[in-house]
PDB file of C-alpha atoms in Angstrom:
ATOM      1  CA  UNK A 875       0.000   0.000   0.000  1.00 77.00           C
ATOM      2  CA  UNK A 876       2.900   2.386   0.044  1.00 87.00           C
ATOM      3  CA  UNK A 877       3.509   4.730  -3.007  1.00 93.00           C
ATOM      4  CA  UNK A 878       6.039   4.197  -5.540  1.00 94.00           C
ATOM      5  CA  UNK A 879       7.858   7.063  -6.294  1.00 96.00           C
ATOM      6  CA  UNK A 880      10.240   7.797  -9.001  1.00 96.00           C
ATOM      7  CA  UNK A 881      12.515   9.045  -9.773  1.00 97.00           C
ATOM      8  CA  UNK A 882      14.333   7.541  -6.606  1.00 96.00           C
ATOM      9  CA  UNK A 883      17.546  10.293  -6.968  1.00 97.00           C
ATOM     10  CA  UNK A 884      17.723  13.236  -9.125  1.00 97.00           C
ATOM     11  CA  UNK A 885      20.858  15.836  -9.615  1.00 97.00           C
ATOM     12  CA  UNK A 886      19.984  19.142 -10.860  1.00 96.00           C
ATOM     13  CA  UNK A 887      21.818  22.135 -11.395  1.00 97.00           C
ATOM     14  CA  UNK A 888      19.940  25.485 -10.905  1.00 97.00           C
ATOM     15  CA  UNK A 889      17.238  26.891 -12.595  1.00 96.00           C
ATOM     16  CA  UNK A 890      16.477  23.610 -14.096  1.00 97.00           C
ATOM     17  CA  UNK A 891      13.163  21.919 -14.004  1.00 96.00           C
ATOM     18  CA  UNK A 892      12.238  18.581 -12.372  1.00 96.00           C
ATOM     19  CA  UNK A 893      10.046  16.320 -12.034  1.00 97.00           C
ATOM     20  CA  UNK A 894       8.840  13.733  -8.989  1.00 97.00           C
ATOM     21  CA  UNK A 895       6.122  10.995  -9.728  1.00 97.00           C
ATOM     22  CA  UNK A 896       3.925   8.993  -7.350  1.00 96.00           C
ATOM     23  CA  UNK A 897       1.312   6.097  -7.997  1.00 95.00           C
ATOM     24  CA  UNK A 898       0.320   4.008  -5.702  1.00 91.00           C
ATOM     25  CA  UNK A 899      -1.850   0.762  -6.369  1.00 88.00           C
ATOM     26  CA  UNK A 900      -5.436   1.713  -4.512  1.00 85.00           C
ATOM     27  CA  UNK A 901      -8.131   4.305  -5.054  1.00 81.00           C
ATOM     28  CA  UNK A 902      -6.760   7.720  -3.407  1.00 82.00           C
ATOM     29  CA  UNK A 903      -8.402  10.294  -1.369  1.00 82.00           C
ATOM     30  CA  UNK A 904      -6.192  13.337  -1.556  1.00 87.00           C
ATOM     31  CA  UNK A 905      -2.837  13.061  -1.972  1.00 91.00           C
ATOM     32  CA  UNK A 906      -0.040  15.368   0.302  1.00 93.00           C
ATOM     33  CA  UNK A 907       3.569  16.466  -0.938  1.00 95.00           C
ATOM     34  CA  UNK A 908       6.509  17.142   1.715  1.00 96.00           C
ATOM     35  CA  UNK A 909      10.200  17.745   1.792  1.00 96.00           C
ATOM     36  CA  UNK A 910      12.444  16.520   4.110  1.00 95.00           C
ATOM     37  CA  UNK A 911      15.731  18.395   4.221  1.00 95.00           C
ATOM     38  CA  UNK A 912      18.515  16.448   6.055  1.00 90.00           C
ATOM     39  CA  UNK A 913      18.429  15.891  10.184  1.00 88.00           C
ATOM     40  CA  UNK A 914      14.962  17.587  10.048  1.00 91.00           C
ATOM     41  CA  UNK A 915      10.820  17.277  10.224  1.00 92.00           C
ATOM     42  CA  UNK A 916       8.955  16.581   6.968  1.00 94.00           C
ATOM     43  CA  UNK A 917       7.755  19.902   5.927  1.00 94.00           C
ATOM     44  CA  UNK A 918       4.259  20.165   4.397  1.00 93.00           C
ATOM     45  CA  UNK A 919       4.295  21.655   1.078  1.00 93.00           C
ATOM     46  CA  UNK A 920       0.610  20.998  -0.193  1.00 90.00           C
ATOM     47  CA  UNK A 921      -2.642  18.608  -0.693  1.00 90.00           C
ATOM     48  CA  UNK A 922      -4.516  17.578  -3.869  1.00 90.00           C
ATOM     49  CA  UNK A 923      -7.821  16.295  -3.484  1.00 83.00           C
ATOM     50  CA  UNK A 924      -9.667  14.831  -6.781  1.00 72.00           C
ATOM     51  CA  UNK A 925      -7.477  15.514  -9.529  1.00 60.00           C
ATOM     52  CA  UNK A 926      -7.101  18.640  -9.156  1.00 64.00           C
ATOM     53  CA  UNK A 927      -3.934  20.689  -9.688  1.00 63.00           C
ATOM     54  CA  UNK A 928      -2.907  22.957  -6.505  1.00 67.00           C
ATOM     55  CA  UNK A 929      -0.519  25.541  -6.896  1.00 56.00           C
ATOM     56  CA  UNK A 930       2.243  25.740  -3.919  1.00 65.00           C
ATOM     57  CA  UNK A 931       5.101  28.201  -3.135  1.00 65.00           C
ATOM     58  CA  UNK A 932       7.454  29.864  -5.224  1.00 69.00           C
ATOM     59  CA  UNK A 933       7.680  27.249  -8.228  1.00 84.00           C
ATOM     60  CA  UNK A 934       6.563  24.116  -7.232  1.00 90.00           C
ATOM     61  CA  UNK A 935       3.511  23.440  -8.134  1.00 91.00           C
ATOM     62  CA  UNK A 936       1.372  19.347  -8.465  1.00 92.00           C
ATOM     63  CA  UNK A 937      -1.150  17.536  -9.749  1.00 89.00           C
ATOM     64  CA  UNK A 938      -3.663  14.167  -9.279  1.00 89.00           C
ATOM     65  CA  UNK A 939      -5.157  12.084 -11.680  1.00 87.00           C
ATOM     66  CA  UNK A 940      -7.491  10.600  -9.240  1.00 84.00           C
ATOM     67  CA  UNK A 941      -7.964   7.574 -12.112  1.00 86.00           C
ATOM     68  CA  UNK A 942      -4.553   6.820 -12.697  1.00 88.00           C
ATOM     69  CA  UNK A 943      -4.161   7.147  -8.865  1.00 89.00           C
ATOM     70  CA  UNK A 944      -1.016   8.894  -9.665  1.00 91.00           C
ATOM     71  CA  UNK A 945       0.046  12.477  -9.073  1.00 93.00           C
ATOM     72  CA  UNK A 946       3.092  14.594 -10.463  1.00 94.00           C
ATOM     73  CA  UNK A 947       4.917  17.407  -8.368  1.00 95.00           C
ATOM     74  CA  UNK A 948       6.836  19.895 -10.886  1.00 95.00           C
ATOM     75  CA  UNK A 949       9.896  22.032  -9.683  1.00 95.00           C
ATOM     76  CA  UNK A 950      10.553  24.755 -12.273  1.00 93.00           C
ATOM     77  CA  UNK A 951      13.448  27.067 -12.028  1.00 93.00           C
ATOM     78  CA  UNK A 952      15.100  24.582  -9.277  1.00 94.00           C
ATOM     79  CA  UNK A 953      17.363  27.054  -6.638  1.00 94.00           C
ATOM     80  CA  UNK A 954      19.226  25.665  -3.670  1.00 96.00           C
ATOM     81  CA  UNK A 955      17.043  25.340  -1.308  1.00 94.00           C
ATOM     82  CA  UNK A 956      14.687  22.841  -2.570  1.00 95.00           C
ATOM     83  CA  UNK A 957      17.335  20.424  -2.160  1.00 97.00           C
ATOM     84  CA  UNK A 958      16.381  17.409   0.225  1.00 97.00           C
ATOM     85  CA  UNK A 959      14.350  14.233  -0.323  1.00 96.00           C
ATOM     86  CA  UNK A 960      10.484  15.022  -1.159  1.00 97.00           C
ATOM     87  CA  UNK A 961       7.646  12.419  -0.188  1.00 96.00           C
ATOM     88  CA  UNK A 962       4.429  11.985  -1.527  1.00 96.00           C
ATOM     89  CA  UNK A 963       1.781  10.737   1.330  1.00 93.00           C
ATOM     90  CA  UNK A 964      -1.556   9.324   0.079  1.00 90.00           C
ATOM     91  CA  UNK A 965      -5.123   8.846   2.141  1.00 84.00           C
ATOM     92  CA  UNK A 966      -5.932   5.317   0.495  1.00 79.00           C
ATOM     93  CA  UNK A 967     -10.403   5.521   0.017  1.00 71.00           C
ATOM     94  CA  UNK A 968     -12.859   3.130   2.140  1.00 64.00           C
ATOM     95  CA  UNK A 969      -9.622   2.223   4.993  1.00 62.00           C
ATOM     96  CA  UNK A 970     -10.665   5.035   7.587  1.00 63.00           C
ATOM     97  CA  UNK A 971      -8.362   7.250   4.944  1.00 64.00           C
ATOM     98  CA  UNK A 972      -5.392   5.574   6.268  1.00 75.00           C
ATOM     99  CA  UNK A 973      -2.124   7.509   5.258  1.00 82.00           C
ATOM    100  CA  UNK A 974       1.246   6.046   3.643  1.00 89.00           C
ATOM    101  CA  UNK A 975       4.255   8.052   2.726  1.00 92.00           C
ATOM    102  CA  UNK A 976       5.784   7.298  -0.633  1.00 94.00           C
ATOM    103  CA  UNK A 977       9.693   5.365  -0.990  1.00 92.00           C
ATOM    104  CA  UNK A 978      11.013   9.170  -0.946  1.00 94.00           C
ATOM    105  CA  UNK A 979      13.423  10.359  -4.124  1.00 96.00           C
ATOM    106  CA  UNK A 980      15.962  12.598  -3.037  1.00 96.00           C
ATOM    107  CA  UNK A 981      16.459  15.868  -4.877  1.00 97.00           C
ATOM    108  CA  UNK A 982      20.152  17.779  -4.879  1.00 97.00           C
ATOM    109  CA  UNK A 983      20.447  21.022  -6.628  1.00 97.00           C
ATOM    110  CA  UNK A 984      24.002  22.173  -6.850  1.00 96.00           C
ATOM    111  CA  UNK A 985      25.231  25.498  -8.402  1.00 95.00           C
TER     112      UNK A 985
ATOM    113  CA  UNK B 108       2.166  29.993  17.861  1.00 65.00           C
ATOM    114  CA  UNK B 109       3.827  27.114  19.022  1.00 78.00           C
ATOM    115  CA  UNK B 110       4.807  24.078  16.435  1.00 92.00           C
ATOM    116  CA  UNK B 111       4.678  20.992  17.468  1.00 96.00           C
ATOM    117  CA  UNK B 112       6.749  19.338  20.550  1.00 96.00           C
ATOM    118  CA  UNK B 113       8.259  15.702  21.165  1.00 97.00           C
ATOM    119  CA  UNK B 114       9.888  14.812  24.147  1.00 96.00           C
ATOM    120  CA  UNK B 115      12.557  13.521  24.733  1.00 97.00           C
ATOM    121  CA  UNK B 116      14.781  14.462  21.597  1.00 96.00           C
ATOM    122  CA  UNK B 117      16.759  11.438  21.781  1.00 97.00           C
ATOM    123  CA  UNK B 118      16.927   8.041  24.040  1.00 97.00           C
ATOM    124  CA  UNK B 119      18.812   4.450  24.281  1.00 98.00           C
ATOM    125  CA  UNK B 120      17.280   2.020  25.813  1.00 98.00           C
ATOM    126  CA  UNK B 121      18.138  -1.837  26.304  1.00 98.00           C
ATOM    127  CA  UNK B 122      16.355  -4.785  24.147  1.00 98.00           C
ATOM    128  CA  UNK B 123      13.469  -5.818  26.421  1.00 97.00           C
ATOM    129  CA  UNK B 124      13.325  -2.106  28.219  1.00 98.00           C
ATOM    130  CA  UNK B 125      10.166  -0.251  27.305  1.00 98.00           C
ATOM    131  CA  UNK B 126       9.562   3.097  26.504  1.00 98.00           C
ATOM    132  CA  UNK B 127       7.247   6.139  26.259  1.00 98.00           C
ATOM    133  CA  UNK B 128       7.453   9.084  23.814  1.00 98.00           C
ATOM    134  CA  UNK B 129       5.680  12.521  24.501  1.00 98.00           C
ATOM    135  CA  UNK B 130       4.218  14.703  21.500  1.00 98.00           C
ATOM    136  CA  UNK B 131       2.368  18.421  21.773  1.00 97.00           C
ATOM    137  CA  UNK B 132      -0.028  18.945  18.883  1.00 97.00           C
ATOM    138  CA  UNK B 133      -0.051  22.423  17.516  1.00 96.00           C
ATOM    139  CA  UNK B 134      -3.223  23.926  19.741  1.00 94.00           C
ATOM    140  CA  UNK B 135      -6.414  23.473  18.412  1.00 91.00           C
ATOM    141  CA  UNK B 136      -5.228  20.297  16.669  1.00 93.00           C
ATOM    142  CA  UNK B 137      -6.658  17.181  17.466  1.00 91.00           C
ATOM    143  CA  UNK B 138      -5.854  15.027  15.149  1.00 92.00           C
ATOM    144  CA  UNK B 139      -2.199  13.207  15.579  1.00 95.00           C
ATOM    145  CA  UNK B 140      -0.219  10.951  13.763  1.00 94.00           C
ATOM    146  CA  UNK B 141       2.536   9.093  14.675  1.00 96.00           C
ATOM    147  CA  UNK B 142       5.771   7.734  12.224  1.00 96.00           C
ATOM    148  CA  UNK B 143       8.601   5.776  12.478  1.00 96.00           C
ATOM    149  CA  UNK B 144      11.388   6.906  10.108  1.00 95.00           C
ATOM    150  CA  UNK B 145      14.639   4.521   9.152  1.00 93.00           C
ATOM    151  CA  UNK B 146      17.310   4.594   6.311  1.00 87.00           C
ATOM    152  CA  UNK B 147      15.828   1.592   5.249  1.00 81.00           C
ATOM    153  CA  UNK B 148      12.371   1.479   5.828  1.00 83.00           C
ATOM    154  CA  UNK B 149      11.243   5.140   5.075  1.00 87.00           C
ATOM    155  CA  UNK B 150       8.227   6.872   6.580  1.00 92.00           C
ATOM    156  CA  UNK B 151       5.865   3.994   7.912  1.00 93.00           C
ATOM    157  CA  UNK B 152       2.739   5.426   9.692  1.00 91.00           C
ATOM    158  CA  UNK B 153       2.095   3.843  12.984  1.00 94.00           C
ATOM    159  CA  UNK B 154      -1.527   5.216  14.434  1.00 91.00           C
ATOM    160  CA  UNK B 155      -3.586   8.167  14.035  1.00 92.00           C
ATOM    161  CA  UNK B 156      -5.676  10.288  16.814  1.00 93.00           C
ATOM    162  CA  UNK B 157      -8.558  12.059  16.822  1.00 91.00           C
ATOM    163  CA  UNK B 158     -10.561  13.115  20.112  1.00 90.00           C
ATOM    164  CA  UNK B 159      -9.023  10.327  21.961  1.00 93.00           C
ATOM    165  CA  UNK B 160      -9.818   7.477  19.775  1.00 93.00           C
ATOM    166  CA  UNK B 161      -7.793   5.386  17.653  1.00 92.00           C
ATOM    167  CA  UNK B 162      -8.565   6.228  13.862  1.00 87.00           C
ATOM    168  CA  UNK B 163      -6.014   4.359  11.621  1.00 86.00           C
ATOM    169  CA  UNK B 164      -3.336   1.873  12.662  1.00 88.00           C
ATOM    170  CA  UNK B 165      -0.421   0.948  10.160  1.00 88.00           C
ATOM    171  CA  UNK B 166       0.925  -2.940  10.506  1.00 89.00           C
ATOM    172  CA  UNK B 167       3.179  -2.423  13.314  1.00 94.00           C
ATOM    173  CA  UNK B 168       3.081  -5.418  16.183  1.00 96.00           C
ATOM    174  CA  UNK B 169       0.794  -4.786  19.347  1.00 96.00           C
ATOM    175  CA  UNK B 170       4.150  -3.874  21.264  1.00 97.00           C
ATOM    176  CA  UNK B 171       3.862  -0.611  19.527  1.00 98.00           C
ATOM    177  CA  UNK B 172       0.661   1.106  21.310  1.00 97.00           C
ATOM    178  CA  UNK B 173      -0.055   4.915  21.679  1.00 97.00           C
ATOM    179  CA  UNK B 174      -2.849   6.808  23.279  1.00 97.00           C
ATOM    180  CA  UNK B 175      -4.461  10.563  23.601  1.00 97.00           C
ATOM    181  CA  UNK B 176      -5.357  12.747  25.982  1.00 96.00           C
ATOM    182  CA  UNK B 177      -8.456  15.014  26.605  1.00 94.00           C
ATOM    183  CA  UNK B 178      -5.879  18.037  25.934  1.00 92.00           C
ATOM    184  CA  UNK B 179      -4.711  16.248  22.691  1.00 94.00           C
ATOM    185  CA  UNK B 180      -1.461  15.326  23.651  1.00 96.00           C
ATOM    186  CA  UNK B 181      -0.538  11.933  22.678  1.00 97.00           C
ATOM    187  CA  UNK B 182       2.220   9.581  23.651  1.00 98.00           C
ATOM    188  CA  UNK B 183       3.190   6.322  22.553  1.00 98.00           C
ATOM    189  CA  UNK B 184       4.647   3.715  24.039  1.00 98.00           C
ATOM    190  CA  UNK B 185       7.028   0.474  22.778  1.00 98.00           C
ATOM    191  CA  UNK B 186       7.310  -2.677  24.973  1.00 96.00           C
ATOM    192  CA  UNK B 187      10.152  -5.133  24.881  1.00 97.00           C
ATOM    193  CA  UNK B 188      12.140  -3.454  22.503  1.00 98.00           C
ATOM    194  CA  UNK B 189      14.388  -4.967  20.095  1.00 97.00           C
ATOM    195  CA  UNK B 190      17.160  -3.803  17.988  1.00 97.00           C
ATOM    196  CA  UNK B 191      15.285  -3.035  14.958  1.00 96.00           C
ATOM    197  CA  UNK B 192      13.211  -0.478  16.651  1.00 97.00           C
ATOM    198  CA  UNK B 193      15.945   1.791  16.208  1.00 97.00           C
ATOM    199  CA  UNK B 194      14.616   4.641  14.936  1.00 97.00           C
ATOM    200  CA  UNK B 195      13.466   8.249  14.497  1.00 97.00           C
ATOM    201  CA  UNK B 196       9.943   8.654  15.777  1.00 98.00           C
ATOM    202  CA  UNK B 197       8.041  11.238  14.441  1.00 97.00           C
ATOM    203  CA  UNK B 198       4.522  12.972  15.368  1.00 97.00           C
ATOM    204  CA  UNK B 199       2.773  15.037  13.601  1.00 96.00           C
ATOM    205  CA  UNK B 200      -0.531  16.966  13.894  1.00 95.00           C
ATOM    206  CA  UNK B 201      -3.013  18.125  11.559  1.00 92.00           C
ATOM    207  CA  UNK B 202      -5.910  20.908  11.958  1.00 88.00           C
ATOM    208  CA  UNK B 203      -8.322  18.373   9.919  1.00 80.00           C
ATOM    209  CA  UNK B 204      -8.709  16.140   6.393  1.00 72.00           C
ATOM    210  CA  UNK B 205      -7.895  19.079   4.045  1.00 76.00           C
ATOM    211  CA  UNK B 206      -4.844  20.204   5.797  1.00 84.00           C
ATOM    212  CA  UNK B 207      -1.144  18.988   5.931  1.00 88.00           C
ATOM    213  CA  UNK B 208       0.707  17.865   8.381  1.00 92.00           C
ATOM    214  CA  UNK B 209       2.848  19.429  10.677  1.00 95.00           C
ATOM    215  CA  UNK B 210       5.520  17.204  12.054  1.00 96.00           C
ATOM    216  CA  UNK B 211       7.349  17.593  14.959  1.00 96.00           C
ATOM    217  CA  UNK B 212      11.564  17.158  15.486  1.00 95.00           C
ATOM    218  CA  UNK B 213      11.218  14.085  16.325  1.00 96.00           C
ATOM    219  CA  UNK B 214      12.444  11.514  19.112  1.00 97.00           C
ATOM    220  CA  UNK B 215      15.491   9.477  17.819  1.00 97.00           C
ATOM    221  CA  UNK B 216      15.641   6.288  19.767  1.00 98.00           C
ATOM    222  CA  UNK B 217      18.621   3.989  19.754  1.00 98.00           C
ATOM    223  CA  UNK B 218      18.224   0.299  21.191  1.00 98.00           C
ATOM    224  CA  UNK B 219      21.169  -1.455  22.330  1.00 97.00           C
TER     225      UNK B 219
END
């Protein structure tokens, strides 16, 4: 039931553009993005619910396909500081909306 | 306003000891989640809060057992611990199902 992210490692240099996927095998509530940058807390970064697509801060932006039970999260104009590994987290439907964090794909940016 | 808290910020305990983590949920949340985070293992959720009652539990063994208050402070607790529940344990709260989660620093426990 966990999400399958890929890629699992990316290297970017800045101001290029990446992108993280997630699919996971059951029908999906909402699905969450975070980034993890490393020795600290997951930091919440933004929710989709029904394929929708939800703009987030500065250029990162996502979206769901709620059939595919997949969902894309696009960096654009990469800088420094989005460096760290980013997780998708999906609310699986008809389980109580239990919660799983995707495999993780770590992100570097270097100058 | 205050994020949230876990207590204590790192432990070692001995195989068979048990022990009891502490987390603060951001006031006015009252829902709270609970992780366990290792290099190889990733994120796995271990139980989720709301009002005092149990909502979702992940497939972790009956050692691993938490609980809320009335205040919505949670702990959880690990019995006879074993090596491989070496780990970062991290809580995190949420203000309801359309919001994120807001995780705290974590407890990192080592058993030896």
């Amino acid at each position: 039931q966990q999400p399958v992210q890929s890629p699992q490692a990316v290297i970017l240099r800045e101001g290029e553009d990446a992108v993280i996927n997630c699919s996971s095998s059951k029908a999906l509530y909402s699905v969450h993005w975070y980034r993890q940058k490393h020795g600290e807390a997951p930091v919440f970064l933004m929710i989709l619910l029904k394929g929708g697509e939800q703009k987030g801060h500065d250029k990162i932006s996502a979206s769901f396909n709620e059939k595919k039970q997949q969902s894309s999260l696009y960096l654009t104009a990469s800088q420094l500081s989005y460096s760290g590994t980013y997780f998708c987290g999906t609310e699986i439907r008809n389980t109580g909306n239990q919660f799983y964090f995707g495999t993780g794909t770590s992100l570097t940016v270097i100058p | 306003k205050a994020g949230v808290t876990q207590t204590p910020r790192y432990l070692i305990k001995t195989r068979g000891q048990q022990v009891t983590l502490s987390c603060s949920p951001i006031s006015g949340h009252r829902s709270v989640s609970w992780y366990q985070q290792t290099p190889g293992q990733g994120l796995q959720f271990l139980f989720e809060y709301f009002s005092e009652t149990q909502r979702n539990k992940g497939n972790f063994p009956g050692r691993f057992s938490g609980r809320q208050f009335s205040n919505s402070r949670s702990e959880m607790n690990v019995s006879t611990l074993e090596l491989g529940d070496s780990a970062l344990y991290l809580c995190a709260s949420s203000a309801g199902n359309y919001y994120g989660y807001t995780f705290g620093s974590g407890t990192r426990l080592t058993v030896v």
